[in-house]
Coordinates of C-alpha atoms in Angstrom, one line a residue:
Chain A
X3 CA 137.3 101.4 120.1
X4 CA 140.9 101.0 118.9
X5 CA 140.6 98.9 116.1
X6 CA 138.8 101.0 113.5
X7 CA 141.9 103.1 114.1
X8 CA 143.9 101.1 113.1
X9 CA 142.1 99.4 110.3
X10 CA 142.6 104.0 109.3
X11 CA 145.5 104.1 109.2
X12 CA 146.0 100.4 107.2
X13 CA 144.7 102.0 104.3
X14 CA 144.8 105.4 103.0
X15 CA 142.3 105.3 100.2
X16 CA 139.2 107.4 100.5
X17 CA 136.9 107.2 103.2
X18 CA 133.1 107.0 101.4
X19 CA 131.2 107.3 105.5
X20 CA 133.3 108.5 108.4
X21 CA 131.2 107.7 111.6
X22 CA 132.8 108.8 114.6
X23 CA 131.1 108.6 118.3
X24 CA 127.8 107.5 116.3
X25 CA 124.4 106.3 119.0
X26 CA 120.8 106.0 118.3
X27 CA 117.6 105.3 120.2
X28 CA 114.5 103.3 120.2
X29 CA 112.4 105.9 122.6
X30 CA 114.3 104.5 125.5
X31 CA 116.5 101.7 124.4
X32 CA 119.5 103.1 123.5
X33 CA 119.8 100.1 120.4
X34 CA 123.5 101.5 119.0
X35 CA 126.6 102.7 121.1
X36 CA 129.9 104.5 119.6
X37 CA 129.8 103.5 117.0
X38 CA 133.3 104.3 115.4
X39 CA 133.5 103.8 111.5
X40 CA 134.8 104.3 108.2
X41 CA 133.4 103.3 105.0
X42 CA 136.0 103.3 102.7
X43 CA 135.8 103.3 98.7
X44 CA 136.1 100.6 96.1
X45 CA 135.0 98.2 98.9
X46 CA 133.4 95.8 100.4
X47 CA 132.9 95.9 104.0
X48 CA 130.2 93.9 105.6
X49 CA 128.4 94.4 109.1
X50 CA 128.2 91.2 111.0
X51 CA 126.5 90.0 114.2
X52 CA 124.2 87.8 115.7
X53 CA 120.2 88.8 114.9
X54 CA 119.0 92.4 117.3
X55 CA 122.6 93.8 116.6
X56 CA 122.2 96.2 115.0
X57 CA 123.1 96.4 112.5
X58 CA 120.4 96.4 110.6
X59 CA 119.6 99.2 112.7
X60 CA 123.2 100.7 111.1
X61 CA 123.3 100.8 107.9
X62 CA 119.8 102.1 108.4
X63 CA 121.8 105.5 109.5
X64 CA 123.9 105.9 106.4
X65 CA 120.3 106.2 103.3
X66 CA 119.3 107.9 106.5
X67 CA 116.0 105.0 106.1
X68 CA 115.6 106.1 109.8
X69 CA 113.8 109.0 109.2
X70 CA 110.6 106.4 108.3
X71 CA 110.5 105.4 111.3
X72 CA 109.5 107.6 114.2
X73 CA 110.5 107.9 118.5
X74 CA 113.9 107.5 116.4
X75 CA 116.5 109.8 118.8
X76 CA 121.0 110.3 117.6
X77 CA 123.6 111.5 118.5
X78 CA 127.8 111.5 117.5
X79 CA 128.5 112.4 113.6
X80 CA 128.5 110.6 110.9
X81 CA 129.5 112.0 108.0
X82 CA 129.4 111.2 103.9
X83 CA 132.6 112.7 102.1
X84 CA 132.5 115.6 104.0
X85 CA 128.6 115.8 104.9
X86 CA 126.8 115.5 108.2
X87 CA 124.0 112.9 108.4
X88 CA 123.0 113.0 111.0
X89 CA 119.9 115.4 112.3
X90 CA 121.5 117.9 109.5
X91 CA 119.0 119.1 107.1
X92 CA 120.3 117.0 104.1
X93 CA 118.6 116.8 100.7
X94 CA 117.5 113.1 101.4
X95 CA 116.3 112.4 97.7
X96 CA 120.3 112.7 96.5
X97 CA 121.4 111.6 99.6
X98 CA 119.4 107.7 98.4
X99 CA 120.7 108.2 94.8
X100 CA 123.6 108.3 95.9
X101 CA 123.3 106.0 98.6
X102 CA 121.7 103.4 96.8
X103 CA 119.4 100.1 98.8
X104 CA 118.8 96.3 98.4
X105 CA 116.4 95.0 101.0
X106 CA 116.5 91.4 102.4
X107 CA 113.2 90.4 100.6
X108 CA 113.2 91.0 96.9
X109 CA 110.9 94.0 96.2
X110 CA 110.5 94.6 92.6
X111 CA 107.4 97.0 92.7
X112 CA 104.4 95.1 90.6
X113 CA 105.1 96.5 87.3
X114 CA 107.2 95.5 84.4
X115 CA 110.7 95.0 84.2
X116 CA 111.3 97.8 81.9
X117 CA 109.4 99.8 84.1
X118 CA 110.4 98.8 88.0
X119 CA 114.6 100.2 86.5
X120 CA 113.3 103.6 84.6
X121 CA 111.1 104.3 87.4
X122 CA 114.1 105.4 89.7
X123 CA 115.4 107.5 87.1
X124 CA 112.2 109.0 85.4
X125 CA 111.8 109.8 89.2
X126 CA 115.5 111.9 89.1
X127 CA 114.2 113.5 85.8
X128 CA 115.4 111.4 83.2
X129 CA 112.5 111.2 80.4
X130 CA 114.4 110.7 77.4
X131 CA 113.3 107.9 75.3
X132 CA 116.9 106.7 74.1
X133 CA 119.1 107.8 77.8
X134 CA 116.2 105.7 79.1
X135 CA 117.0 102.7 76.9
X136 CA 120.3 102.8 77.9
X137 CA 120.3 103.0 81.6
X138 CA 117.7 100.2 81.4
X139 CA 120.1 97.5 79.5
X140 CA 123.2 99.2 80.8
X141 CA 121.8 98.9 84.4
X142 CA 120.8 95.1 84.0
X143 CA 124.0 94.1 82.6
X144 CA 125.6 94.9 85.5
X145 CA 123.5 93.3 87.7
X146 CA 124.6 90.3 85.2
X147 CA 120.8 89.8 84.8
X148 CA 120.2 91.1 81.1
X149 CA 120.5 87.8 79.4
X150 CA 117.2 86.6 81.2
X151 CA 115.2 89.1 81.2
X152 CA 115.8 91.1 78.1
X153 CA 112.9 89.0 76.5
X154 CA 110.4 89.9 79.2
X155 CA 110.7 93.7 79.0
X156 CA 107.7 94.1 79.5
X157 CA 106.2 91.4 81.5
X158 CA 105.9 91.4 85.5
X159 CA 108.3 91.3 87.0
X160 CA 106.4 89.8 90.1
X161 CA 106.7 86.8 87.7
X162 CA 111.0 86.4 88.4
X163 CA 112.4 83.9 90.6
X164 CA 113.7 85.2 93.8
X165 CA 117.0 85.2 93.4
X166 CA 116.3 87.4 89.7
X167 CA 114.4 89.7 91.1
X168 CA 116.9 90.5 93.7
X169 CA 119.3 90.9 90.8
X170 CA 116.6 93.0 89.0
X171 CA 116.4 95.0 92.6
X172 CA 120.2 95.5 91.7
X173 CA 120.1 97.1 88.6
X174 CA 117.0 99.1 89.4
X175 CA 119.3 100.5 92.3
X176 CA 121.8 101.2 89.9
X177 CA 120.3 102.9 87.4
X178 CA 120.3 106.2 89.6
X179 CA 123.6 106.0 89.9
X180 CA 125.1 106.2 93.3
X181 CA 128.2 105.3 94.2
X182 CA 127.6 103.6 97.2
X183 CA 125.4 100.0 97.6
X184 CA 123.9 99.1 100.8
X185 CA 122.6 96.0 101.4
X186 CA 121.0 94.4 103.7
X187 CA 120.9 90.5 104.4
X188 CA 120.9 91.2 101.0
X189 CA 120.9 87.0 100.2
X190 CA 119.1 85.8 103.8
X191 CA 115.7 85.2 100.8
X192 CA 117.7 83.5 98.3
X193 CA 119.2 79.9 97.3
X194 CA 122.9 78.8 97.2
X195 CA 122.8 79.3 93.7
X196 CA 121.0 82.3 93.6
X197 CA 123.6 84.0 96.7
X198 CA 126.4 82.6 94.6
X199 CA 125.7 84.9 91.7
X200 CA 124.6 87.8 94.7
X201 CA 127.9 87.4 95.4
X202 CA 129.8 87.4 92.4
X203 CA 128.2 90.6 92.2
X204 CA 128.6 92.6 94.7
X205 CA 132.7 91.7 93.9
X206 CA 132.2 93.1 89.8
X207 CA 130.1 96.3 91.8
X208 CA 133.1 97.2 94.1
X209 CA 135.1 97.9 91.9
X210 CA 132.6 101.2 91.0
X211 CA 130.6 101.2 93.4
X212 CA 131.2 101.4 97.7
X213 CA 129.4 98.0 99.1
X214 CA 127.7 97.6 102.9
X215 CA 126.6 94.8 103.1
X216 CA 125.0 92.7 106.3
X217 CA 124.9 89.3 106.0
X218 CA 123.7 86.9 108.6
X219 CA 125.9 83.9 107.1
X220 CA 129.7 85.0 108.5
X221 CA 131.3 82.7 106.0
X222 CA 129.4 84.9 103.0
X223 CA 131.5 88.1 104.7
X224 CA 134.3 86.0 104.5
X225 CA 134.2 85.3 100.6
X226 CA 133.4 88.8 100.0
X227 CA 133.4 91.7 102.3
X228 CA 137.2 93.4 102.4
X229 CA 136.2 94.7 106.0
X230 CA 134.1 93.1 108.5
X231 CA 132.7 95.1 111.8
X232 CA 131.5 93.3 114.6
X233 CA 128.3 94.4 116.2
X234 CA 126.9 92.6 119.4
X235 CA 124.5 94.1 121.1
X236 CA 124.7 97.5 120.5
X237 CA 128.3 97.7 120.2
X238 CA 131.4 98.3 117.7
X239 CA 133.2 95.3 118.9
X240 CA 135.6 95.5 116.6
X241 CA 136.3 96.1 112.6
X242 CA 139.0 95.3 110.6
X243 CA 140.4 93.9 107.3
X244 CA 138.4 90.6 106.7
X245 CA 140.8 88.9 107.0
X246 CA 142.0 89.9 110.7
X247 CA 139.2 89.5 111.6
X248 CA 139.0 86.3 111.1
X249 CA 141.9 84.9 111.1
X250 CA 143.4 86.7 114.4
X251 CA 141.3 88.1 115.7
X252 CA 141.5 90.5 118.7
X253 CA 138.4 90.8 120.6
X254 CA 137.7 87.9 122.5
X255 CA 133.8 86.9 122.0
X256 CA 134.4 87.9 117.7
X257 CA 136.6 84.7 118.1
X258 CA 134.1 83.5 119.7
X259 CA 130.6 84.5 117.8
X260 CA 132.8 83.9 114.6
X261 CA 133.4 80.2 115.2
X262 CA 130.2 79.5 116.1
X263 CA 130.4 79.8 119.8
X264 CA 127.4 81.9 119.8
X265 CA 124.2 83.5 117.9
Chain B
X3 CA 88.6 59.0 124.4
X4 CA 87.1 57.7 122.0
X5 CA 83.8 59.2 123.3
X6 CA 85.1 62.8 123.1
X7 CA 85.9 62.2 119.6
X8 CA 82.9 60.4 118.5
X9 CA 81.2 63.7 119.4
X10 CA 83.0 65.4 118.4
X11 CA 83.0 64.6 114.7
X12 CA 78.1 64.7 115.7
X13 CA 79.3 68.7 116.6
X14 CA 81.3 69.1 113.5
X15 CA 78.3 67.3 111.6
X16 CA 75.9 69.7 112.7
X17 CA 77.6 72.0 112.0
X18 CA 78.0 71.2 108.7
X19 CA 74.9 71.0 107.5
X20 CA 73.2 73.9 109.5
X21 CA 75.7 75.8 107.7
X22 CA 74.7 74.5 104.2
X23 CA 70.6 75.4 104.8
X24 CA 71.4 79.0 105.3
X25 CA 74.0 78.5 102.0
X26 CA 71.1 77.3 100.6
X27 CA 68.3 80.0 102.1
X28 CA 70.9 82.4 100.5
X29 CA 71.5 81.5 96.9
X30 CA 67.6 80.7 97.6
X31 CA 65.9 84.3 98.2
X32 CA 68.5 85.2 95.4
X33 CA 66.9 83.1 92.5
X34 CA 63.7 83.4 94.2
X35 CA 64.2 87.1 93.3
X36 CA 65.3 86.6 90.0
X37 CA 62.7 83.9 89.1
X38 CA 59.9 86.6 90.4
X39 CA 61.3 89.9 88.4
X40 CA 61.6 87.5 85.1
X41 CA 57.9 86.4 85.7
X42 CA 56.3 89.6 86.8
X43 CA 58.6 92.2 84.4
X44 CA 58.6 90.7 81.0
X45 CA 55.1 90.4 80.1
X46 CA 54.0 94.3 79.9
X47 CA 57.5 94.1 77.8
X48 CA 55.9 92.4 75.4
X49 CA 53.1 93.8 76.0
X50 CA 54.8 97.3 75.2
X51 CA 56.9 95.8 72.9
X52 CA 61.0 96.0 74.3
X53 CA 61.5 99.0 71.5
X54 CA 59.4 101.2 72.8
X55 CA 59.9 99.9 76.1
X56 CA 63.4 100.6 76.3
X57 CA 63.8 103.4 74.2
X58 CA 60.3 105.5 74.3
X59 CA 61.3 108.7 75.5
X60 CA 58.1 109.4 76.5
X61 CA 56.4 108.1 79.8
X62 CA 52.3 108.3 80.9
X63 CA 51.0 106.2 82.2
X64 CA 48.4 107.2 83.7
X65 CA 46.8 109.1 80.4
X66 CA 43.7 108.1 78.2
X67 CA 46.9 106.8 76.3
X68 CA 49.3 105.2 77.8
X69 CA 53.2 105.9 76.9
X70 CA 55.6 103.6 78.8
X71 CA 58.9 104.7 77.6
X72 CA 61.2 104.3 80.2
X73 CA 64.8 105.6 78.5
X74 CA 64.1 109.1 80.3
X75 CA 64.6 107.0 83.1
X76 CA 67.5 104.6 82.3
X77 CA 69.8 108.3 80.6
X78 CA 68.6 109.9 83.7
X79 CA 69.7 106.8 85.8
X80 CA 73.4 106.8 84.1
X81 CA 74.0 110.3 83.6
X82 CA 73.5 110.8 87.6
X83 CA 75.1 108.2 88.6
X84 CA 77.9 109.3 86.3
X85 CA 77.9 112.3 88.2
X86 CA 77.6 110.4 90.8
X87 CA 81.7 109.2 90.1
X88 CA 82.6 111.9 88.3
X89 CA 82.7 114.0 91.7
X90 CA 82.8 111.1 93.9
X91 CA 85.5 110.1 93.0
X92 CA 88.1 111.9 93.3
X93 CA 86.8 113.3 96.7
X94 CA 86.8 109.7 97.8
X95 CA 90.4 108.3 96.5
X96 CA 91.8 111.5 97.2
X97 CA 90.5 111.2 101.5
X98 CA 91.6 107.4 100.4
X99 CA 95.1 108.1 100.5
X100 CA 95.3 110.9 102.1
X101 CA 94.3 108.7 105.1
X102 CA 95.7 105.9 104.3
X103 CA 99.1 107.2 103.6
X104 CA 99.3 111.2 105.0
X105 CA 97.3 112.5 107.7
X106 CA 98.4 111.6 111.4
X107 CA 97.0 109.4 114.0
X108 CA 95.3 112.3 115.5
X109 CA 93.7 112.8 112.6
X110 CA 92.6 109.4 111.5
X111 CA 90.8 108.8 114.7
X112 CA 88.3 111.7 113.6
X113 CA 88.3 110.7 111.0
X114 CA 87.4 107.5 110.4
X115 CA 84.7 107.0 112.5
X116 CA 83.2 110.2 111.1
X117 CA 83.8 108.1 107.3
X118 CA 81.6 105.1 108.8
X119 CA 79.0 107.2 110.9
X120 CA 78.4 108.9 107.1
X121 CA 77.9 105.5 105.6
X122 CA 75.0 104.8 108.8
X123 CA 73.4 107.3 107.6
X124 CA 69.8 106.6 106.7
X125 CA 68.6 107.4 103.2
X126 CA 65.3 109.3 104.2
X127 CA 67.8 111.6 105.6
X128 CA 70.5 112.6 103.2
X129 CA 67.7 113.4 101.1
X130 CA 65.8 115.3 103.8
X131 CA 69.2 118.1 104.6
X132 CA 69.3 117.7 100.6
X133 CA 65.2 118.8 100.2
X134 CA 66.9 121.6 103.2
X135 CA 70.3 122.8 101.6
X136 CA 71.0 121.7 98.5
X137 CA 67.8 122.6 97.3
X138 CA 67.0 125.8 98.1
X139 CA 71.4 126.2 97.7
X140 CA 70.5 125.9 93.8
X141 CA 68.3 127.3 93.5
X142 CA 69.6 130.5 94.7
X143 CA 72.7 130.5 92.9
X144 CA 71.4 129.2 89.3
X145 CA 69.0 131.2 89.6
X146 CA 65.9 128.8 88.5
X147 CA 62.0 128.5 89.8
X148 CA 63.1 125.7 91.4
X149 CA 66.4 123.9 93.1
X150 CA 65.6 120.0 92.3
X151 CA 66.0 118.6 89.6
X152 CA 69.7 115.9 87.9
X153 CA 71.7 118.1 90.0
X154 CA 71.1 118.0 92.9
X155 CA 70.3 114.4 92.9
X156 CA 73.5 114.2 91.8
X157 CA 75.1 116.0 94.9
X158 CA 73.2 114.0 97.4
X159 CA 74.3 110.6 95.3
X160 CA 78.4 112.2 95.3
X161 CA 77.8 113.0 99.7
X162 CA 76.0 108.9 100.3
X163 CA 78.5 107.1 97.9
X164 CA 81.7 108.9 99.3
X165 CA 82.3 106.4 102.8
X166 CA 82.0 103.0 100.1
X167 CA 84.5 104.9 97.3
X168 CA 86.4 105.7 100.3
X169 CA 86.2 102.3 103.4
X170 CA 87.4 100.0 99.9
X171 CA 90.1 102.7 99.0
X172 CA 92.1 102.9 102.4
X173 CA 91.8 99.4 102.5
X174 CA 92.9 98.4 98.6
X175 CA 96.3 101.1 99.7
X176 CA 97.3 99.7 103.0
X177 CA 97.6 95.9 101.1
X178 CA 100.2 97.8 99.5
X179 CA 103.3 95.5 101.2
X180 CA 105.8 98.3 102.8
X181 CA 108.6 97.0 100.7
X182 CA 107.4 99.0 97.9
X183 CA 107.5 102.8 99.8
X184 CA 110.7 101.1 101.1
X185 CA 111.9 100.7 97.9
X186 CA 109.8 103.0 96.8
X187 CA 111.4 106.0 99.1
X188 CA 115.0 103.9 99.5
X189 CA 115.8 105.0 95.1
X190 CA 115.7 109.2 96.2
X191 CA 111.3 108.8 95.2
X192 CA 110.3 111.5 98.1
X193 CA 106.6 110.5 99.7
X194 CA 104.2 111.8 96.8
X195 CA 106.3 110.6 94.1
X196 CA 106.3 107.3 96.0
X197 CA 102.9 107.1 96.6
X198 CA 101.2 108.6 93.1
X199 CA 103.4 106.4 91.0
X200 CA 104.1 103.0 93.4
X201 CA 101.3 102.4 95.8
X202 CA 98.8 103.6 94.5
X203 CA 99.1 102.0 90.9
X204 CA 99.4 98.8 93.4
X205 CA 96.0 99.2 94.9
X206 CA 94.5 99.7 91.4
X207 CA 91.7 97.0 91.5
X208 CA 91.6 98.1 94.8
X209 CA 90.5 101.0 93.6
X210 CA 88.6 100.3 91.0
X211 CA 86.1 97.5 93.2
X212 CA 85.5 101.0 95.3
X213 CA 84.5 103.2 92.5
X214 CA 82.9 99.7 91.2
X215 CA 80.7 99.5 94.2
X216 CA 80.1 102.9 94.9
X217 CA 78.0 103.0 91.1
X218 CA 76.0 100.3 92.5
X219 CA 75.0 102.3 95.7
X220 CA 73.9 105.1 93.3
X221 CA 71.9 103.5 90.4
X222 CA 70.6 101.8 93.6
X223 CA 70.1 104.2 95.6
X224 CA 66.1 105.8 95.6
X225 CA 64.3 107.3 98.8
X226 CA 67.5 110.3 99.6
X227 CA 67.2 111.1 95.5
X228 CA 63.3 111.1 94.9
X229 CA 63.1 113.7 97.4
X230 CA 65.6 116.3 95.5
X231 CA 64.8 114.7 92.2
X232 CA 61.5 116.6 90.9
X233 CA 59.6 113.3 90.0
X234 CA 58.4 114.8 86.3
X235 CA 59.2 112.0 83.7
X236 CA 61.4 114.1 81.7
X237 CA 64.7 113.2 79.3
X238 CA 67.6 114.6 80.6
X239 CA 68.1 116.5 79.2
X240 CA 69.6 119.9 80.9
X241 CA 71.6 118.9 84.6
X242 CA 69.3 121.7 86.6
X243 CA 65.9 119.1 85.0
X244 CA 64.0 117.8 87.6
X245 CA 64.2 114.3 86.1
X246 CA 62.8 110.2 87.3
X247 CA 64.9 107.8 88.4
X248 CA 64.7 104.1 87.5
X249 CA 64.3 103.8 91.6
X250 CA 62.5 106.1 92.1
X251 CA 59.9 105.6 88.7
X252 CA 59.4 102.3 90.3
X253 CA 58.9 103.9 94.1
X254 CA 57.2 107.0 93.6
X255 CA 53.6 104.9 91.7
X256 CA 54.0 101.5 92.8
X257 CA 51.4 102.6 95.8
X258 CA 48.6 103.9 93.9
X259 CA 49.3 101.5 89.8
X260 CA 47.2 99.0 88.5
X261 CA 46.4 96.5 84.9
X262 CA 49.5 97.4 82.6
X263 CA 51.8 100.1 84.2
X264 CA 51.7 98.0 87.6
X265 CA 53.8 95.9 85.2
X266 CA 55.8 98.1 83.7
X267 CA 56.9 99.2 87.2
X268 CA 58.2 96.1 88.0
X269 CA 59.0 95.5 83.7
X270 CA 60.5 98.8 84.8
X271 CA 63.1 96.7 88.0
X272 CA 63.5 94.1 85.9
X273 CA 65.9 96.7 84.2
X274 CA 67.0 98.2 87.6
X275 CA 68.3 94.6 88.6
X276 CA 69.5 93.5 85.7
X277 CA 72.0 96.4 85.2
X278 CA 72.9 96.0 89.1
X279 CA 73.8 92.3 88.3
X280 CA 75.8 93.8 85.7
X281 CA 77.9 95.4 88.4
X282 CA 77.9 92.4 90.3
X283 CA 79.4 90.7 87.8
X284 CA 82.6 92.8 87.0
X285 CA 82.9 93.9 91.3
X286 CA 83.8 90.5 91.7
X287 CA 85.4 89.7 88.0
X288 CA 87.6 93.1 90.0
X289 CA 88.3 91.3 93.0
X290 CA 89.5 88.2 92.0
X291 CA 91.8 90.1 89.7
X292 CA 93.1 92.0 92.8
X293 CA 93.3 88.6 94.6
X294 CA 95.7 86.7 92.1
X295 CA 97.5 89.4 90.6

C-alpha cells in the first residue's frame, strides 16, 4: 500500500484514525484485506468503489457499529486518536458520542423535531432545559436547517422532506458534540438539490469536525473531499489526496473506475 | 387465445361472487346477533327500568320480590378486567420486549411456541387449575374460609390475556424499523435506552392495541372465571369477595331461568355486548392510527 504512506508523508496534520493491517471476516468471507489508512483531522475523506467493495463495511468499524453483526471477526489495528478500536474493551457509547454517524436512508425518530435533536444530549445526561434549547438550536443552525424548522419544533420530524430529514439527522449527530462525522452514502436517497445542500454543509462542517463519507458518486467525492480511498473487492487499491487520485492515479484499476470503465 | 381469456374472466367472476356472498354472510351474522340481542334484551330493561337495572345493587332473581340490579356484575367485570390488565400488562409487555429485542434465538424458539400454546389452552382448563391450585393457595395465604373470589378471577384472567398481549406487542415492536435502533445506537445510546426511548414509543399504538385486545378477552371470558370467582351476586367491595361477572351471571342462571328472569339475562348479555362493541371500536381506532403513522 505505498500510496497510503505517501499520503501521510504529504500532510503533517494529526491523524484521527490510524488503520494498520486491518482485516475483517463475515463468517468465512474475507471482506476486507489488509487495510492501511490515515484519516486526517479537519478533512473530508471519501471512500469510493463499486457496490460490495467493502467501503460501508469499513466505515462501520470506525464507530464499532459492526459489533451489532453476529459472526464478524476482526484483525489488525484501528486507532482512534490513541485508542485501539479493534477487539478492544472500550466504552462504545463514549466512542459513538465522539464519532457520530449519518446513514444512507434518513432515519429521524418518530418524535418531534426538538426531541429528535435533544435525544442524544438527553441520553448523555443533559437535563437542563436552557442547555438543551441551546444545543438544539445550535445543532440545527450548524446543519443549515434551523430556518426551515424553527416554527415547527414540536411537530413530527417525519413530516419533513427527505432532504430536510437528512439534515435533521446530521443536526442530531452534531448535538452530542462529536469530533468525527461518519456519513454512509448520505445523499444516495436524495434529489440533486438536497444533495447539493448536504455537500455544501459537509464542506462547512469540516472546519470543526473530521468527516469520512462513503459515496457511490465519484463527482461528489471529487467536489467535496480532501482525500479519497478507492476500494475494490475488499482491497484498498489506492488512497491519497483527492486531486491526485482523480488526475493522476497510480493504479490502473483506479483509473478504470474513475473514468467509468466499470462499476 | 381469446378462448382462454374468456375463461379467465369467468373464474374471476365466480370468485368475486363467492367472496361477496361469504363476506355478506359474515356481516349478516353480526347484524343478526345485534338485532336479536336488542329485541331480546330491551323488554326487561324497560320493565325493570333502565336505572334500576343498571344501577341497582341487588340481584335476587328468584326471590318472592325479585330484584334485578346488575351493578354488582358490571363493577365486577370492570374491576376484574382492570385488575387483569394491571397484572397482565407489565408481565406481557416486558416478556414481549425481552422476546423481540433481548433474548437469544434459542430461548425465543422455546418461549414463543409456549406462548402460542398458552393461547390455545381451553378456558375450562384454566378454570380447573385455578380451582385446584390458585383458590386453595389464596385461602391458605390470606387465611380465608374460601379462596374463590375476585382475586382468584383476576389472576386467572391476567394469565389468560398474556398470550394476546405478548403476541401483539412482539409484532408491534418488531415492526419498528431497524433504522431507528441504528440511529439511536450511533448516538451512543445503549441497548436498553434504545429500546425504551425509541423502539417502544414507536410501537406504542400497537402496544395499546394489545392492551385493548386483552381487555376484550378478559371482559368476555366466562368459563374459567365462573370456576374460581365464587359466583355470589355480591357487590365487589373487596378482592376476596365472592362475585359474579356479567358473563357468569348469564351463564349460571340461563339453564333454569324463566319469564322476566330470563329476559333480564338477555339484557345482561346486551350490556356485555355493548361493552365489547365499544372496546372493538377503540381497538379499530388504535390500529388505524398505527397504520397512518
